[in-house]
């Protein structure tokens, strides 16, 4: 059953998002598993402290034993007792371009993941379901690579300066004009690192006396930027428009906490696609709220640019909205364009202000020229300006792959979170032993997946996250689906009982101010 | 062939037990310790059930039948 949300004409097509509830037995067993691991963790800590066992993790030195303890909190306990035991599923070194298939270096551990040694063997052609390669531009041959190689031989690899000093190349100007044209905004600015774009530009836009309303599940870069700015931060429930509206009304009615003065600015921070849930923001409703209460919107399209929309222009095009309604459009070049860096787009006055006041423009090195050329070539390819239809085919292939993959996984009986159209597919595993087992079993069958546990997700909701790509052909997807089904039967992770929690969709009225539950 | 399938099935059940109780990620000596404790506790539970449950069931049956049996006798 798909709950179709049609909110008085704001949505032009059905918005299918579902988060199936955790089965009770699975939740209880997950807690049992964590309980066993915690008990054994205490036992090992006891042995390590009384020197019965060799201590291989970081501890304080002898002289510092009387100081404030550094490693006693839960994070460090989790790290040395739970994360270390399954750590071979992460930080796996790859030694080829991360396209649809990738080569991985094999490594073994003889002391239970405390140290790794390389056997020297390379596992070839592992199907890559973990790279953010949505449109397949991570290639080492083709038009992008040739253009980047030519620019590399002309400009070199290093820029050796910041944007404001001597690091402003003509390539950067060309890139920014192109990005502004791609997004449909007046002007844009590009930075060297996507994380730094968020964390260094939000402090330039807001400061003390402003209010930030940020989604529960925002990325660490947005949270860091918000905290660095010094503004007051209030958090609304994930993708919940009633919660956001309640916060907006309270903010405008009550003003700043002590002085009751009106807020200088209210900034709403949302993301296009949330990478851990696979959900898409309810952008038409957010824009309606923003206009009603006269606040500003900062949209982080890190995962959705290039991946959503009929011509890959992101979540604004996906919903058929006007890009001028979003005040600050931010995105990264890492995911769909196969390069590195981030951008911010918006009105000309805003971008001119950021050119002067952004920390990243003043202190951080600008983008490297071959990377800029890769972005330029891939963006022109997506827009269709290089004369071929490769871009359009890629965008359509990604949409088809997404729908097919999600449909097949749901039919098999896995619990899949998120929106039907998002290329990020989280598959719920829940139990801690299954995290390690899933990663290892999939690698044995030559498929590389990313498994995620605490602290990136809530402690019982650990998952395996698949990132689809336009480079995946149907045969690759079929092979992967067959292996996923096999491993799912082996590990018994097909938990779905096909009972979807209906999304809360009450029409807004004056009386829904109490805590809403989903 | 059938014996192999039965053995595979029992190995799969053992694997599920390892996954659910998270002893799959423990080191071998920790696993032995955990299995010993689990088997001991399970054995004690089963023994207690064997010793006490039949006697309790019989006593409960007698108590209830005496109550209802006494009633029907008095009406006759």
XYZ file of C-alpha atoms in Angstrom:
594
model
C 0.000 0.000 0.000
C 1.508 3.295 -0.939
C 0.290 6.322 0.883
C -0.217 9.014 -1.694
C 0.035 12.547 -0.412
C -1.733 15.229 -2.387
C -1.832 18.392 -0.453
C -4.266 20.755 -2.127
C -2.400 20.887 -5.434
C 1.117 21.539 -4.108
C 2.394 18.207 -5.386
C 2.198 17.490 -9.098
C 2.895 13.764 -8.742
C 2.440 11.243 -5.922
C 4.920 11.411 -3.057
C 5.588 7.835 -1.992
C 7.656 7.618 1.126
C 7.545 4.832 3.672
C 9.390 3.868 6.833
C 8.214 0.471 7.964
C 8.127 -0.028 11.699
C 10.666 -2.262 13.399
C 9.120 -5.661 14.217
C 8.903 -6.070 18.012
C 10.706 -9.406 18.153
C 13.591 -8.069 16.072
C 13.950 -5.021 18.348
C 13.989 -7.218 21.478
C 16.587 -9.571 19.983
C 18.719 -6.614 18.906
C 18.769 -5.325 22.464
C 19.641 -8.852 23.693
C 22.563 -8.928 21.267
C 23.802 -5.503 22.366
C 23.423 -6.627 25.993
C 25.652 -9.676 25.427
C 28.252 -7.544 23.650
C 28.181 -4.946 26.447
C 28.759 -7.632 29.084
C 31.690 -9.045 27.152
C 32.933 -5.489 26.662
C 33.010 -4.936 30.417
C 34.795 -8.259 30.875
C 37.497 -7.349 28.333
C 37.921 -3.878 29.836
C 38.388 -5.511 33.243
C 41.021 -7.880 31.842
C 42.790 -5.014 30.107
C 42.826 -2.884 33.219
C 44.252 -5.647 35.414
C 46.883 -6.364 32.772
C 45.704 -9.952 32.265
C 45.363 -9.117 28.576
C 47.489 -6.892 26.371
C 45.889 -3.502 25.786
C 46.025 -2.576 22.114
C 43.828 0.511 22.028
C 44.783 4.026 22.993
C 45.049 4.665 26.724
C 46.449 7.446 28.842
C 50.082 7.288 29.869
C 51.130 6.262 33.374
C 51.741 9.872 34.429
C 48.237 10.882 33.323
C 46.296 8.219 35.199
C 45.198 10.689 37.880
C 43.934 13.273 35.386
C 40.408 13.496 33.973
C 39.803 10.196 32.153
C 39.759 10.471 28.371
C 38.419 7.121 27.247
C 35.656 6.272 29.679
C 32.612 7.539 27.783
C 30.222 5.362 25.824
C 31.660 6.323 22.436
C 35.088 4.978 23.339
C 33.616 1.874 24.979
C 31.615 1.202 21.817
C 34.692 1.841 19.696
C 37.033 -0.607 21.386
C 34.542 -3.372 22.175
C 31.994 -3.399 19.375
C 33.386 -1.465 16.415
C 36.810 -3.166 16.512
C 35.264 -6.625 16.198
C 33.579 -5.869 12.862
C 35.893 -3.172 11.572
C 37.036 -5.141 8.519
C 33.885 -4.025 6.651
C 35.062 -0.404 6.590
C 38.066 1.475 5.218
C 38.590 -1.191 2.574
C 41.281 0.059 0.183
C 40.319 0.112 -3.487
C 42.839 0.298 -6.265
C 40.938 1.289 -9.382
C 38.453 3.905 -10.516
C 35.197 3.526 -8.509
C 32.853 2.863 -11.427
C 30.257 0.137 -11.666
C 32.957 -2.427 -10.849
C 36.011 -1.812 -8.721
C 39.201 -3.633 -7.702
C 39.810 -4.119 -4.009
C 42.962 -5.018 -2.148
C 42.567 -8.101 -0.046
C 43.573 -7.834 3.578
C 43.528 -10.211 6.517
C 43.822 -9.725 10.238
C 45.448 -12.187 12.576
C 44.630 -10.404 15.827
C 40.886 -9.815 15.425
C 40.970 -6.542 13.470
C 43.469 -4.646 15.594
C 46.012 -4.731 12.744
C 45.649 -5.633 9.074
C 48.143 -7.088 6.614
C 47.773 -7.143 2.852
C 48.042 -10.538 1.221
C 49.090 -8.874 -2.026
C 46.145 -10.259 -3.949
C 43.736 -7.877 -5.679
C 40.062 -8.855 -5.826
C 39.039 -7.841 -9.333
C 35.661 -6.631 -10.591
C 33.805 -6.289 -7.344
C 30.335 -4.888 -8.100
C 30.325 -1.463 -6.523
C 27.110 -0.692 -4.656
C 28.628 1.844 -2.298
C 30.114 4.710 -4.339
C 28.185 7.948 -4.822
C 28.546 7.574 -8.534
C 24.948 8.405 -9.447
C 25.434 9.360 -13.094
C 28.444 7.194 -13.795
C 30.965 9.995 -14.357
C 33.679 8.271 -12.327
C 35.615 7.079 -15.355
C 39.241 6.884 -16.352
C 38.561 7.138 -20.093
C 36.246 9.200 -22.256
C 35.577 12.879 -22.930
C 35.811 14.016 -19.289
C 39.157 12.341 -18.731
C 40.665 13.713 -21.956
C 39.565 17.268 -21.223
C 40.866 17.011 -17.640
C 44.205 15.620 -18.857
C 44.563 18.496 -21.311
C 43.847 21.080 -18.610
C 46.286 19.286 -16.302
C 49.061 19.637 -18.843
C 48.216 23.323 -19.288
C 47.607 24.517 -15.713
C 49.231 21.845 -13.565
C 47.602 20.274 -10.558
C 48.198 22.836 -7.804
C 46.690 26.288 -7.404
C 48.874 27.388 -4.484
C 46.642 30.174 -3.333
C 43.221 31.094 -2.029
C 40.384 32.469 -4.114
C 40.834 36.010 -2.915
C 44.600 36.162 -3.448
C 46.061 34.542 -6.557
C 43.925 31.444 -6.880
C 41.090 32.796 -9.010
C 41.592 31.125 -12.399
C 39.559 31.802 -15.534
C 38.446 28.194 -15.217
C 36.742 29.053 -11.949
C 34.860 31.947 -13.543
C 33.770 29.693 -16.398
C 32.642 27.037 -13.937
C 30.610 29.475 -11.880
C 28.778 30.863 -14.900
C 28.012 27.327 -16.007
C 26.741 26.268 -12.567
C 24.494 29.334 -12.397
C 23.050 28.484 -15.816
C 22.594 24.823 -14.859
C 20.677 25.609 -11.696
C 18.637 28.503 -13.100
C 19.922 31.057 -10.554
C 21.577 34.416 -11.014
C 25.037 33.582 -9.778
C 27.064 30.822 -8.121
C 30.365 30.282 -6.348
C 32.444 27.113 -6.131
C 34.570 25.917 -3.211
C 37.242 23.254 -2.856
C 35.443 20.932 -0.417
C 31.761 20.110 0.042
C 31.952 19.813 3.835
C 33.769 23.137 4.056
C 31.129 24.798 1.848
C 28.472 24.129 4.501
C 30.515 24.630 7.614
C 32.235 27.816 6.449
C 29.349 29.590 4.717
C 26.529 29.240 7.222
C 28.534 31.328 9.757
C 28.855 34.009 7.074
C 25.093 34.102 6.519
C 23.748 34.013 10.084
C 25.114 35.061 13.434
C 23.971 35.654 17.024
C 20.412 36.919 17.142
C 19.255 34.787 14.224
C 17.311 31.545 14.385
C 18.197 28.333 12.574
C 15.520 25.662 12.127
C 17.258 22.489 11.082
C 15.950 19.025 10.341
C 16.566 16.239 12.865
C 18.696 14.188 10.486
C 20.837 16.889 8.907
C 24.389 16.129 7.911
C 27.326 16.835 10.227
C 28.535 19.685 7.991
C 25.224 21.566 8.380
C 25.197 20.958 12.147
C 28.786 22.144 12.468
C 28.126 25.252 10.391
C 25.041 26.054 12.451
C 26.921 25.659 15.728
C 29.884 27.730 14.545
C 27.619 30.590 13.548
C 26.462 31.266 17.104
C 22.783 31.470 16.161
C 20.030 29.762 18.165
C 19.296 26.322 16.752
C 15.910 24.589 16.996
C 15.370 21.134 15.574
C 12.173 19.934 13.895
C 11.189 16.296 13.348
C 12.443 14.697 10.203
C 10.454 15.887 7.161
C 7.546 16.802 9.417
C 5.883 19.992 8.223
C 3.556 20.326 11.223
C 6.573 20.367 13.537
C 8.288 22.989 11.367
C 5.209 25.190 11.269
C 4.785 24.959 15.041
C 8.393 26.069 15.526
C 7.991 28.940 13.057
C 4.847 30.215 14.752
C 6.408 29.960 18.213
C 9.506 31.781 17.012
C 7.570 34.666 15.501
C 5.130 34.983 18.403
C 7.677 34.759 21.226
C 10.789 36.229 19.598
C 14.264 35.888 21.116
C 14.429 33.986 24.440
C 15.145 36.693 26.983
C 14.511 40.040 25.375
C 11.447 39.040 23.303
C 12.798 41.042 20.390
C 11.996 39.747 16.896
C 14.573 37.450 15.352
C 16.929 39.108 12.890
C 16.635 36.227 10.432
C 15.066 32.790 10.383
C 16.935 30.232 8.269
C 15.510 26.780 7.512
C 18.179 24.130 6.807
C 17.042 21.102 4.826
C 18.675 18.581 2.522
C 17.444 17.393 -0.889
C 17.978 13.678 -0.245
C 18.908 12.474 3.224
C 21.631 9.945 2.647
C 20.957 7.684 5.636
C 17.200 7.417 5.152
C 16.814 7.786 1.429
C 13.992 10.267 1.959
C 13.320 13.353 -0.143
C 12.430 16.681 1.473
C 8.853 17.919 1.111
C 10.008 20.958 -0.783
C 6.631 22.405 -1.966
C 5.406 22.533 1.621
C 8.659 24.002 2.928
C 8.548 26.744 0.298
C 4.902 27.491 1.094
C 5.769 27.801 4.788
C 8.811 29.925 4.034
C 6.746 32.384 2.035
C 3.971 32.504 4.614
C 6.289 33.256 7.540
C 8.905 35.286 5.601
C 11.952 33.203 6.449
C 14.901 32.020 4.355
C 15.610 28.567 2.984
C 19.004 26.847 2.672
C 18.776 23.704 0.576
C 21.679 21.237 0.632
C 21.437 19.227 -2.582
C 24.544 17.126 -2.036
C 22.919 13.855 -3.083
C 20.038 15.112 -5.186
C 21.784 17.328 -7.772
C 22.118 15.334 -10.956
C 20.195 12.420 -9.480
C 16.622 13.750 -9.413
C 14.499 15.548 -11.916
C 13.815 14.779 -15.580
C 16.980 16.562 -16.695
C 19.069 16.113 -13.567
C 18.711 19.630 -12.177
C 17.921 18.377 -8.690
C 15.046 18.329 -6.268
C 13.682 21.743 -7.345
C 13.086 20.423 -10.842
C 11.776 17.122 -9.477
C 8.877 18.966 -7.827
C 8.505 21.423 -10.714
C 9.222 24.509 -8.611
C 10.938 27.794 -9.338
C 14.637 27.879 -8.352
C 14.270 31.520 -7.347
C 12.095 30.459 -4.407
C 15.058 28.805 -2.700
C 17.273 31.521 -1.229
C 20.511 29.562 -0.953
C 20.994 26.484 -3.132
C 24.025 24.515 -2.050
C 25.352 21.308 -3.551
C 28.456 19.257 -4.066
C 30.304 18.091 -7.137
C 31.470 14.896 -5.462
C 28.394 12.754 -6.023
C 26.947 13.091 -9.500
C 29.751 14.902 -11.300
C 32.621 12.611 -10.348
C 34.821 15.424 -9.066
C 35.276 17.181 -5.715
C 34.100 20.404 -4.191
C 30.899 22.276 -3.493
C 28.965 25.269 -4.727
C 26.448 27.811 -3.511
C 23.963 29.427 -5.865
C 21.528 32.264 -5.362
C 20.920 35.934 -6.045
C 23.815 38.057 -7.272
C 23.944 40.216 -4.119
C 24.139 37.124 -1.925
C 26.972 35.537 -3.903
C 28.906 38.814 -4.098
C 28.581 39.096 -0.323
C 29.825 35.527 0.102
C 32.806 36.143 -2.162
C 34.049 38.677 0.340
C 32.855 37.313 3.664
C 33.034 33.537 3.352
C 35.802 31.900 5.374
C 36.353 29.351 2.656
C 36.991 32.022 0.036
C 39.463 33.857 2.219
C 41.451 31.012 3.730
C 40.939 27.807 1.760
C 42.714 26.877 -1.436
C 40.508 27.003 -4.496
C 39.585 24.064 -6.710
C 42.296 22.298 -8.652
C 42.128 22.943 -12.468
C 41.705 19.338 -13.748
C 38.901 18.840 -11.214
C 37.229 22.032 -12.480
C 37.465 20.767 -16.036
C 35.922 17.441 -15.034
C 32.981 19.330 -13.527
C 32.623 21.538 -16.601
C 32.693 18.607 -19.014
C 30.286 16.476 -16.995
C 27.859 19.358 -16.455
C 27.832 20.191 -20.167
C 27.258 16.507 -20.859
C 24.263 16.408 -18.508
C 22.810 19.575 -20.040
C 23.294 18.131 -23.501
C 25.551 20.957 -24.689
C 28.357 18.719 -25.893
C 26.148 17.568 -28.720
C 25.423 14.041 -27.560
C 22.542 12.590 -25.608
C 24.716 10.748 -23.095
C 23.590 13.007 -20.265
C 19.898 12.455 -20.847
C 20.409 8.693 -21.179
C 22.310 8.602 -17.903
C 19.605 10.487 -16.011
C 16.903 8.232 -17.403
C 18.956 5.094 -16.759
C 19.432 6.116 -13.135
C 15.688 6.672 -12.660
C 14.915 3.277 -14.208
C 17.554 1.521 -12.120
C 16.176 3.144 -8.969
C 12.609 2.080 -9.595
C 13.578 -1.459 -10.625
C 15.972 -2.071 -7.758
C 13.616 -0.750 -5.092
C 10.672 -2.692 -6.461
C 12.610 -5.963 -6.566
C 13.997 -5.532 -3.039
C 10.546 -4.774 -1.652
C 9.135 -7.831 -3.396
C 11.827 -9.994 -1.855
C 10.654 -8.942 1.577
C 13.386 -6.627 2.869
C 12.584 -3.528 4.876
C 13.621 -0.579 2.699
C 13.398 2.992 3.927
C 12.815 6.123 1.948
C 11.179 7.566 -1.113
C 10.450 5.548 -4.241
C 12.539 7.845 -6.429
C 15.681 8.220 -4.376
C 18.807 6.397 -5.623
C 19.979 5.869 -2.046
C 18.499 2.567 -0.807
C 18.885 1.698 2.902
C 18.165 -1.946 3.757
C 17.529 -2.561 7.432
C 19.626 -5.115 9.266
C 19.050 -4.177 12.945
C 21.238 -6.761 14.723
C 24.911 -5.918 15.309
C 26.273 -9.337 14.305
C 24.423 -9.122 11.011
C 26.201 -5.861 10.148
C 29.580 -7.604 10.067
C 28.164 -10.793 8.567
C 26.380 -8.945 5.729
C 29.486 -7.020 4.735
C 31.674 -10.131 4.738
C 29.212 -12.416 2.968
C 28.617 -9.885 0.208
C 32.349 -9.466 -0.321
C 32.725 -13.255 -0.562
C 30.189 -13.090 -3.412
C 32.135 -10.254 -5.062
C 29.799 -7.386 -4.229
C 31.012 -4.400 -2.228
C 28.403 -2.772 0.009
C 28.513 -0.110 2.692
C 27.039 -1.143 6.043
C 26.256 1.511 8.623
C 25.770 1.240 12.357
C 25.905 3.455 15.424
C 26.803 6.394 15.650
C 25.729 7.298 12.128
C 22.279 5.760 12.750
C 20.197 5.159 15.918
C 21.616 2.247 17.825
C 19.099 -0.427 16.869
C 18.544 0.760 13.314
C 21.699 -0.375 11.594
C 21.456 -0.756 7.842
C 23.190 -1.589 4.594
C 23.102 1.337 2.175
C 23.115 0.789 -1.581
C 23.902 3.697 -3.910
C 22.659 3.076 -7.429
C 24.422 4.355 -10.471
C 23.625 4.981 -14.116
C 26.731 2.908 -14.847
C 25.009 -0.224 -13.482
C 23.478 -2.230 -16.313
C 20.458 -4.435 -15.773
C 22.641 -7.574 -15.728
C 24.810 -6.158 -12.960
C 21.705 -5.263 -10.971
C 20.203 -8.712 -11.505
C 23.399 -10.406 -10.320
C 23.510 -8.129 -7.300
C 19.838 -8.754 -6.503
C 20.313 -12.511 -6.722
C 23.249 -12.391 -4.303
C 21.419 -10.011 -1.959
C 18.469 -12.404 -1.865
C 20.767 -15.336 -1.117
C 22.543 -13.504 1.686
C 19.182 -12.277 2.959
C 17.950 -15.849 3.272
C 21.188 -16.981 4.853
C 21.121 -14.223 7.477
C 17.307 -14.036 7.796
C 17.054 -10.295 7.195
C 13.798 -10.392 5.209
C 11.806 -8.836 8.013
C 9.079 -7.058 6.093
C 5.511 -7.947 6.890
C 4.228 -5.550 4.193
C 2.493 -3.412 6.730
C 3.459 0.191 6.061
C 2.940 2.873 8.675
C 0.598 5.407 7.072
C 2.250 8.788 6.884
C 0.743 11.443 9.061
C -1.057 13.730 6.665
C -3.458 15.871 8.621
C -4.409 19.066 6.821
C -3.042 21.936 8.837
C -5.539 23.518 11.172
C -5.304 25.779 14.189
C -5.569 23.007 16.751
C -2.670 20.706 15.774
C -0.058 22.237 18.037
C 0.541 19.261 20.316
C 3.365 16.808 19.805
C 2.632 14.911 16.630
C 3.620 11.272 16.371
C 4.520 9.509 13.178
C 22.495 -36.867 0.474
C 19.648 -36.390 2.952
C 22.021 -36.620 5.894
C 24.082 -33.812 4.368
C 20.942 -31.669 4.009
C 19.962 -32.339 7.614
C 23.480 -31.484 8.764
C 23.429 -28.278 6.673
C 20.082 -27.337 8.190
C 21.395 -27.819 11.726
C 24.504 -25.811 10.874
C 22.259 -23.022 9.531
C 20.262 -23.066 12.789
C 23.498 -22.824 14.780
C 24.543 -19.886 12.553
C 21.243 -18.105 13.291
C 21.794 -18.634 17.032
C 25.306 -17.158 16.664
C 23.948 -14.117 14.780
C 21.052 -13.389 17.123
C 23.084 -13.584 20.308
C 26.043 -11.780 18.675
C 28.477 -14.536 19.520
C 29.399 -14.482 15.816
C 31.647 -11.484 16.476
C 33.248 -12.765 19.680
C 36.677 -14.367 19.834
C 36.803 -18.193 20.202
C 37.494 -18.254 23.928
C 34.658 -15.769 24.526
C 32.402 -17.926 22.372
C 33.229 -21.061 24.411
C 32.522 -19.193 27.622
C 29.213 -17.891 26.285
C 28.148 -21.332 25.009
C 29.013 -22.933 28.357
C 26.959 -20.407 30.277
C 24.012 -20.678 27.871
C 24.001 -24.482 27.923
C 24.253 -24.525 31.722
C 21.363 -22.102 32.156
C 19.240 -23.971 29.604
C 19.972 -27.321 31.291
C 18.975 -25.939 34.674
C 15.729 -24.505 33.255
C 14.828 -27.791 31.607
C 15.622 -29.810 34.736
C 13.495 -27.514 36.891
C 10.649 -27.792 34.408
C 10.943 -31.596 34.393
C 10.914 -31.830 38.182
C 8.239 -29.302 39.068
C 5.745 -28.835 36.267
C 3.979 -32.270 36.284
C 3.438 -32.113 40.073
C 2.074 -28.548 39.902
C -0.239 -29.400 37.018
C -1.608 -32.430 38.906
C -2.204 -30.421 42.075
C -3.918 -27.597 40.163
C -6.152 -30.100 38.355
C -7.113 -31.736 41.676
C -7.890 -28.361 43.275
C -10.165 -27.232 40.473
C -11.886 -30.607 40.019
C -12.521 -30.799 43.791
C -14.147 -27.358 43.715
C -16.373 -28.114 40.718
C -16.868 -31.792 41.641
C -18.059 -30.827 45.165
C -20.614 -28.409 43.653
C -22.214 -30.941 41.352
C -22.472 -33.522 44.154
C -24.380 -31.109 46.405
C -26.990 -30.338 43.716
C -27.785 -34.059 43.314
